[in-house]
Amino acid sequence: MQTLQVILILAVFLGGVVLMMTKKLPAILALPCMGILIAAVAGVPFMSSDAKAQTITKFVLASGAGKLSSTIIVTIFGAIFARVIQTEGIADAIIRKAAELAGDKSVLIALALTAAIAVIFTAMSGAGPVIMVSQIAIPLMLSAGIGPVIAASLVLMGLNIGLLFNVSQYQLYVDTIGMDMNVIKTSSIAMGIICIIVTAAYILLNVNRKKGTASWAMKVDGTKSSKLNPAAMFMPLLPVVLVFFLKWDADTSLLIAILVTALITKPLQIVHDISSSVVEGIKDISGVIALMMGIGILLNGVSAEATSSLMKPLIGAILPSNPVIYVILFTVLSPLALYRGPLNMYGLGSGLANIFLQAGSLSASAVGMALRSTSVVQCVSDPTNTQNVIVADYAKVDVNEILKSTLPYTMAMALGILVYSAVVLF
């Protein structure tokens, strides 16, 4: 009977992968459905008169939906801060200043704009900021003689580096895997260095070294940027400084950053700007919040005692206990983070990570870093990402061309991160 249950649970996982990869069922619906089905197959009762019993209604659905509440709160604050940055024209100013300083040399322009995009995404995430950055940065790169696929790829690589230092992204690993926040912060620095080195190599190997002719990309409405307080251009880095150097928690850092940014840009409009940013920021991430609720339901479905007792022997036999095998295995499997695959933290990866932990052969840090290493592959190379579709559209290229161009480099990033993890954290 137990063997049949394990087979059925694996079938549910595989079915979920297929449905999400083929876009038959979005992750926002697939994940909670999988959590419920896995718990049901494992023998978790639907309801029970015993208040202490784990049930589908109480443990999987009710508790699962709120499991990532801390992550959701930090994500909301991050979205509000991103809206303030966007509304005040800070991101626009950073990109234009980077292009101005780089002059007309294509390699310098590529380096400067990628760095500027990275700075912007330490504070922002989501489709809106990607659209805003793409409509400015991609025309500048194209005018400098940088190929369309390369330009689109560099926007994504800059975004990836920035998100490694975006403090609103960290809480997910604490809530789902139980990673220590200090480990997340120190490993983020190492990950950032690795990704910067690989991105610089990508630029040097792919960007035409001839001079180009820089041109300015105007805003969509055709208006010029208003005069901006120079200090405002450093505001995307404020939460990073508060979290990494002053050791503040992410939500407090983001709240302070929201207030300070609004004060130094348009102090007379602070009430209007912050209130509108709250409304628009929450709108921006409404889908993400629903996805996180689904992830929580999946997590409780796979972490239920009945499920974990079934899966521990199988997962324990598969997981590596040797650091060399750990590096090789997760590097080779890193493309499984694409297409909402099983190593995608915003797909099945969160559920699998929990099973990995229950098997007991890997620490929370080792499991978390394995998923963080594959996240760089997903962030830059995944054709199903909204950001990939957006930049491909602005660059007028096929999104799969971005995958072909970047995958060897993102796998190299994953390899470097896993080597670091094996040496320092395994």
Coordinates of N, CA and C in Angstrom, one line a residue, residues 150-280:
I150 N 21.6 40.0 -27.2 CA 22.6 40.4 -26.1 C 22.0 41.5 -25.2
A151 N 21.4 42.5 -25.9 CA 20.8 43.6 -25.1 C 19.7 43.0 -24.1
A152 N 18.8 42.2 -24.7 CA 17.7 41.6 -23.9 C 18.3 40.8 -22.7
S153 N 19.3 40.0 -23.1 CA 20.0 39.1 -22.1 C 20.6 39.9 -20.9
L154 N 21.2 41.1 -21.3 CA 21.9 41.9 -20.3 C 20.9 42.5 -19.3
V155 N 19.7 42.9 -19.8 CA 18.7 43.4 -18.9 C 18.4 42.3 -17.9
L156 N 18.2 41.1 -18.3 CA 17.9 40.0 -17.4 C 19.0 39.7 -16.5
M157 N 20.2 39.8 -16.9 CA 21.4 39.5 -16.1 C 21.5 40.6 -15.0
G158 N 21.3 41.8 -15.4 CA 21.3 42.9 -14.4 C 20.2 42.8 -13.4
L159 N 19.0 42.4 -13.9 CA 17.9 42.1 -13.0 C 18.3 41.0 -12.0
N160 N 18.9 40.0 -12.4 CA 19.3 38.8 -11.6 C 20.2 39.3 -10.5
I161 N 21.2 40.1 -10.9 CA 22.2 40.5 -9.9 C 21.5 41.4 -8.8
G162 N 20.7 42.3 -9.3 CA 20.0 43.2 -8.4 C 19.1 42.4 -7.4
L163 N 18.4 41.4 -7.9 CA 17.4 40.6 -7.0 C 18.2 39.9 -5.9
L164 N 19.5 39.5 -6.2 CA 20.3 38.9 -5.2 C 20.4 39.7 -3.9
F165 N 20.4 41.0 -4.1 CA 20.5 42.0 -3.0 C 19.2 42.7 -2.6
N166 N 18.1 42.2 -3.2 CA 16.8 42.8 -2.9 C 16.3 42.1 -1.7
V167 N 16.3 42.8 -0.6 CA 16.0 42.2 0.7 C 14.6 41.6 0.9
S168 N 13.7 42.1 0.0 CA 12.3 41.6 0.0 C 12.2 40.1 -0.5
Q169 N 13.3 39.6 -1.1 CA 13.3 38.3 -1.6 C 13.7 37.2 -0.6
Y170 N 14.3 37.7 0.5 CA 15.0 36.7 1.4 C 14.0 35.9 2.3
Q171 N 12.9 36.5 2.7 CA 12.1 35.9 3.7 C 11.5 34.6 3.2
L172 N 11.3 34.4 1.9 CA 10.8 33.2 1.3 C 11.6 32.0 1.8
Y173 N 12.9 32.1 1.7 CA 13.8 31.0 2.1 C 13.8 30.7 3.6
V174 N 13.5 31.8 4.4 CA 13.3 31.6 5.8 C 12.0 30.8 6.1
D175 N 11.0 31.2 5.5 CA 9.6 30.6 5.8 C 9.5 29.2 5.2
T176 N 10.0 29.0 4.0 CA 9.8 27.7 3.4 C 10.8 26.6 3.8
I177 N 12.1 27.0 4.0 CA 13.2 26.1 4.2 C 13.7 26.2 5.6
G178 N 13.6 27.3 6.2 CA 14.1 27.5 7.5 C 15.6 28.0 7.5
M179 N 16.0 28.6 6.4 CA 17.4 29.1 6.3 C 17.6 30.2 7.3
D180 N 18.8 30.3 7.9 CA 19.2 31.3 8.8 C 19.4 32.6 7.9
M181 N 18.8 33.7 8.4 CA 18.9 35.0 7.7 C 20.3 35.4 7.5
N182 N 21.2 35.2 8.5 CA 22.6 35.6 8.3 C 23.3 34.8 7.2
V183 N 22.9 33.5 7.1 CA 23.5 32.7 6.0 C 23.0 33.2 4.6
I184 N 21.7 33.6 4.6 CA 21.2 34.2 3.3 C 21.9 35.4 2.9
K185 N 22.2 36.3 3.9 CA 22.9 37.6 3.6 C 24.3 37.4 3.2
T186 N 25.1 36.5 3.9 CA 26.5 36.3 3.5 C 26.6 35.6 2.2
S187 N 25.7 34.6 2.0 CA 25.7 33.9 0.7 C 25.3 34.8 -0.5
S188 N 24.4 35.7 -0.2 CA 24.0 36.7 -1.3 C 25.2 37.5 -1.8
I189 N 26.1 37.8 -0.9 CA 27.3 38.6 -1.3 C 28.2 37.7 -2.3
A190 N 28.4 36.4 -1.8 CA 29.1 35.5 -2.7 C 28.5 35.2 -4.0
M191 N 27.1 35.0 -4.0 CA 26.4 34.8 -5.2 C 26.5 36.0 -6.1
G192 N 26.4 37.2 -5.5 CA 26.5 38.5 -6.3 C 27.8 38.6 -7.0
I193 N 28.9 38.3 -6.3 CA 30.3 38.3 -6.9 C 30.4 37.3 -8.1
I194 N 29.9 36.1 -7.9 CA 30.0 35.1 -8.9 C 29.2 35.5 -10.1
C195 N 28.0 36.0 -9.9 CA 27.1 36.4 -11.1 C 27.7 37.7 -11.8
I196 N 28.3 38.6 -11.0 CA 28.9 39.7 -11.6 C 30.1 39.3 -12.6
I197 N 30.9 38.4 -12.1 CA 32.0 37.9 -12.9 C 31.6 37.2 -14.1
V198 N 30.6 36.3 -14.0 CA 30.1 35.6 -15.2 C 29.4 36.6 -16.2
T199 N 28.6 37.6 -15.6 CA 28.0 38.6 -16.5 C 29.0 39.4 -17.2
A200 N 30.1 39.8 -16.5 CA 31.2 40.6 -17.2 C 31.8 39.7 -18.3
A201 N 32.0 38.5 -18.1 CA 32.5 37.6 -19.1 C 31.6 37.5 -20.3
Y202 N 30.3 37.4 -20.0 CA 29.3 37.4 -21.1 C 29.4 38.7 -22.0
I203 N 29.6 39.8 -21.3 CA 29.7 41.1 -22.0 C 31.0 41.1 -22.9
L204 N 32.1 40.7 -22.3 CA 33.4 40.8 -23.0 C 33.4 39.8 -24.2
L205 N 32.7 38.7 -24.1 CA 32.7 37.7 -25.1 C 31.6 37.9 -26.2
N206 N 30.6 38.7 -25.9 CA 29.5 38.8 -26.8 C 29.3 40.2 -27.4
V207 N 29.7 41.3 -26.7 CA 29.4 42.6 -27.1 C 30.5 43.1 -28.1
N208 N 30.0 43.6 -29.2 CA 30.9 44.2 -30.2 C 31.7 45.3 -29.6
R209 N 33.0 45.3 -29.8 CA 33.9 46.3 -29.2 C 33.9 47.6 -30.0
K210 N 33.3 47.7 -31.1 CA 33.4 48.9 -31.9 C 32.5 50.0 -31.2
K211 N 32.8 51.2 -31.5 CA 32.1 52.3 -31.0 C 30.7 52.4 -31.6
G212 N 29.7 52.8 -30.8 CA 28.4 52.9 -31.3 C 27.9 54.4 -31.1
T213 N 26.7 54.7 -31.6 CA 26.2 56.0 -31.4 C 25.1 56.0 -30.4
A214 N 25.3 56.6 -29.2 CA 24.4 56.5 -28.2 C 23.2 57.5 -28.5
S215 N 22.0 57.0 -28.1 CA 20.8 57.9 -28.3 C 20.0 57.8 -27.1
W216 N 19.2 58.8 -26.8 CA 18.4 58.8 -25.6 C 17.0 58.2 -25.9
A217 N 16.6 57.3 -24.9 CA 15.3 56.8 -25.0 C 14.3 57.6 -24.2
M218 N 13.4 58.2 -24.8 CA 12.4 59.1 -24.1 C 11.4 58.2 -23.4
K219 N 10.8 58.9 -22.4 CA 9.7 58.2 -21.7 C 8.5 57.9 -22.7
V220 N 7.6 57.0 -22.3 CA 6.5 56.7 -23.1 C 5.7 57.9 -23.5
D221 N 5.5 58.8 -22.5 CA 4.6 59.9 -22.7 C 5.3 61.0 -23.4
G222 N 6.7 60.8 -23.7 CA 7.4 61.8 -24.4 C 7.9 63.0 -23.6
T223 N 7.6 63.0 -22.3 CA 8.0 64.1 -21.4 C 9.4 63.9 -20.9
K224 N 10.1 65.0 -20.6 CA 11.4 64.9 -20.1 C 11.4 64.7 -18.6
S225 N 12.4 64.1 -18.1 CA 12.5 63.8 -16.6 C 12.6 65.1 -15.9
S226 N 11.9 65.3 -14.8 CA 12.0 66.5 -14.0 C 13.3 66.4 -13.2
K227 N 13.7 67.6 -12.7 CA 15.0 67.6 -11.9 C 14.8 66.8 -10.7
L228 N 15.9 66.0 -10.4 CA 15.8 65.0 -9.3 C 16.9 65.3 -8.3
N229 N 16.6 65.2 -7.1 CA 17.6 65.3 -6.0 C 18.7 64.2 -6.2
P230 N 20.0 64.6 -6.4 CA 21.0 63.6 -6.7 C 21.0 62.5 -5.6
A231 N 20.7 62.8 -4.4 CA 20.7 61.8 -3.3 C 19.7 60.7 -3.6
A232 N 18.6 61.0 -4.3 CA 17.6 60.1 -4.6 C 18.1 58.9 -5.4
M233 N 19.1 59.1 -6.2 CA 19.7 58.0 -7.1 C 20.3 56.9 -6.2
F234 N 20.6 57.2 -5.0 CA 21.2 56.2 -4.1 C 20.1 55.4 -3.3
M235 N 18.9 55.9 -3.4 CA 17.9 55.3 -2.5 C 17.6 53.8 -2.8
P236 N 17.7 53.3 -4.0 CA 17.5 51.8 -4.2 C 18.5 51.0 -3.3
L237 N 19.6 51.6 -2.9 CA 20.6 50.8 -2.1 C 20.4 51.0 -0.6
L238 N 19.5 51.9 -0.2 CA 19.3 52.1 1.2 C 18.8 50.9 2.0
P239 N 17.9 50.1 1.5 CA 17.5 48.9 2.2 C 18.7 47.9 2.3
V240 N 19.5 47.8 1.3 CA 20.7 46.9 1.3 C 21.6 47.4 2.4
V241 N 21.9 48.7 2.5 CA 22.8 49.2 3.6 C 22.2 48.9 5.0
L242 N 20.9 49.1 5.1 CA 20.3 48.9 6.5 C 20.3 47.5 6.9
V243 N 20.1 46.6 5.9 CA 20.0 45.1 6.3 C 21.4 44.5 6.4
F244 N 22.3 44.9 5.5 CA 23.6 44.2 5.5 C 24.6 44.8 6.5
F245 N 24.5 46.1 6.7 CA 25.5 46.8 7.6 C 25.0 47.2 8.9
L246 N 23.7 47.6 9.0 CA 23.1 48.0 10.3 C 22.3 46.8 10.9
K247 N 22.2 45.7 10.2 CA 21.6 44.5 10.7 C 20.1 44.7 11.0
W248 N 19.4 45.6 10.3 CA 18.0 45.8 10.5 C 17.3 44.7 9.8
D249 N 16.0 44.4 10.2 CA 15.2 43.4 9.5 C 14.7 44.0 8.2
A250 N 14.3 43.2 7.2 CA 13.9 43.7 5.9 C 12.7 44.6 5.9
D251 N 11.7 44.2 6.7 CA 10.4 45.0 6.6 C 10.7 46.4 7.2
T252 N 11.4 46.5 8.3 CA 11.7 47.9 8.8 C 12.5 48.7 7.9
S253 N 13.5 48.0 7.2 CA 14.4 48.7 6.3 C 13.6 49.3 5.1
L254 N 12.7 48.5 4.6 CA 11.9 48.9 3.5 C 11.0 50.1 3.8
L255 N 10.4 50.0 5.0 CA 9.5 51.1 5.5 C 10.3 52.4 5.6
I256 N 11.5 52.3 6.2 CA 12.3 53.5 6.3 C 12.7 54.1 4.9
A257 N 13.0 53.1 4.0 CA 13.4 53.5 2.7 C 12.3 54.2 2.0
I258 N 11.1 53.7 2.1 CA 9.9 54.4 1.5 C 9.7 55.8 2.0
L259 N 9.8 56.0 3.3 CA 9.7 57.3 3.9 C 10.8 58.3 3.5
V260 N 12.0 57.8 3.5 CA 13.2 58.7 3.2 C 13.1 59.1 1.7
T261 N 12.8 58.1 0.9 CA 12.8 58.4 -0.6 C 11.7 59.4 -0.9
A262 N 10.5 59.2 -0.3 CA 9.5 60.2 -0.6 C 9.8 61.6 -0.1
L263 N 10.5 61.6 1.1 CA 10.9 62.9 1.7 C 11.9 63.7 0.9
I264 N 12.9 63.0 0.3 CA 13.9 63.7 -0.4 C 13.6 64.0 -1.9
T265 N 12.5 63.5 -2.4 CA 12.1 63.7 -3.8 C 11.0 64.8 -3.8
K266 N 9.9 64.5 -3.3 CA 8.8 65.4 -3.3 C 8.1 65.5 -2.0
P267 N 8.8 66.2 -1.0 CA 8.3 66.2 0.4 C 6.9 66.8 0.5
L268 N 6.5 67.8 -0.4 CA 5.2 68.4 -0.3 C 4.1 67.4 -0.8
Q269 N 4.5 66.4 -1.5 CA 3.5 65.4 -2.0 C 3.6 64.1 -1.3
I270 N 4.2 64.0 -0.2 CA 4.6 62.7 0.5 C 3.3 61.9 0.7
V271 N 2.3 62.5 1.2 CA 1.0 61.8 1.6 C 0.4 61.2 0.3
H272 N 0.3 62.0 -0.7 CA -0.3 61.5 -2.0 C 0.6 60.4 -2.6
D273 N 1.9 60.6 -2.7 CA 2.8 59.7 -3.3 C 2.8 58.3 -2.6
I274 N 2.9 58.4 -1.3 CA 3.0 57.1 -0.5 C 1.6 56.4 -0.6
S275 N 0.5 57.1 -0.5 CA -0.8 56.4 -0.5 C -1.0 55.8 -1.9
S276 N -0.7 56.5 -2.9 CA -0.9 55.9 -4.3 C 0.1 54.7 -4.5
S277 N 1.3 54.8 -3.9 CA 2.2 53.7 -4.1 C 1.8 52.5 -3.3
V278 N 1.1 52.7 -2.2 CA 0.5 51.6 -1.4 C -0.5 50.8 -2.3
V279 N -1.4 51.6 -2.8 CA -2.5 51.0 -3.6 C -1.9 50.3 -4.9
E280 N -1.1 51.0 -5.6 CA -0.6 50.5 -6.9 C 0.4 49.3 -6.6

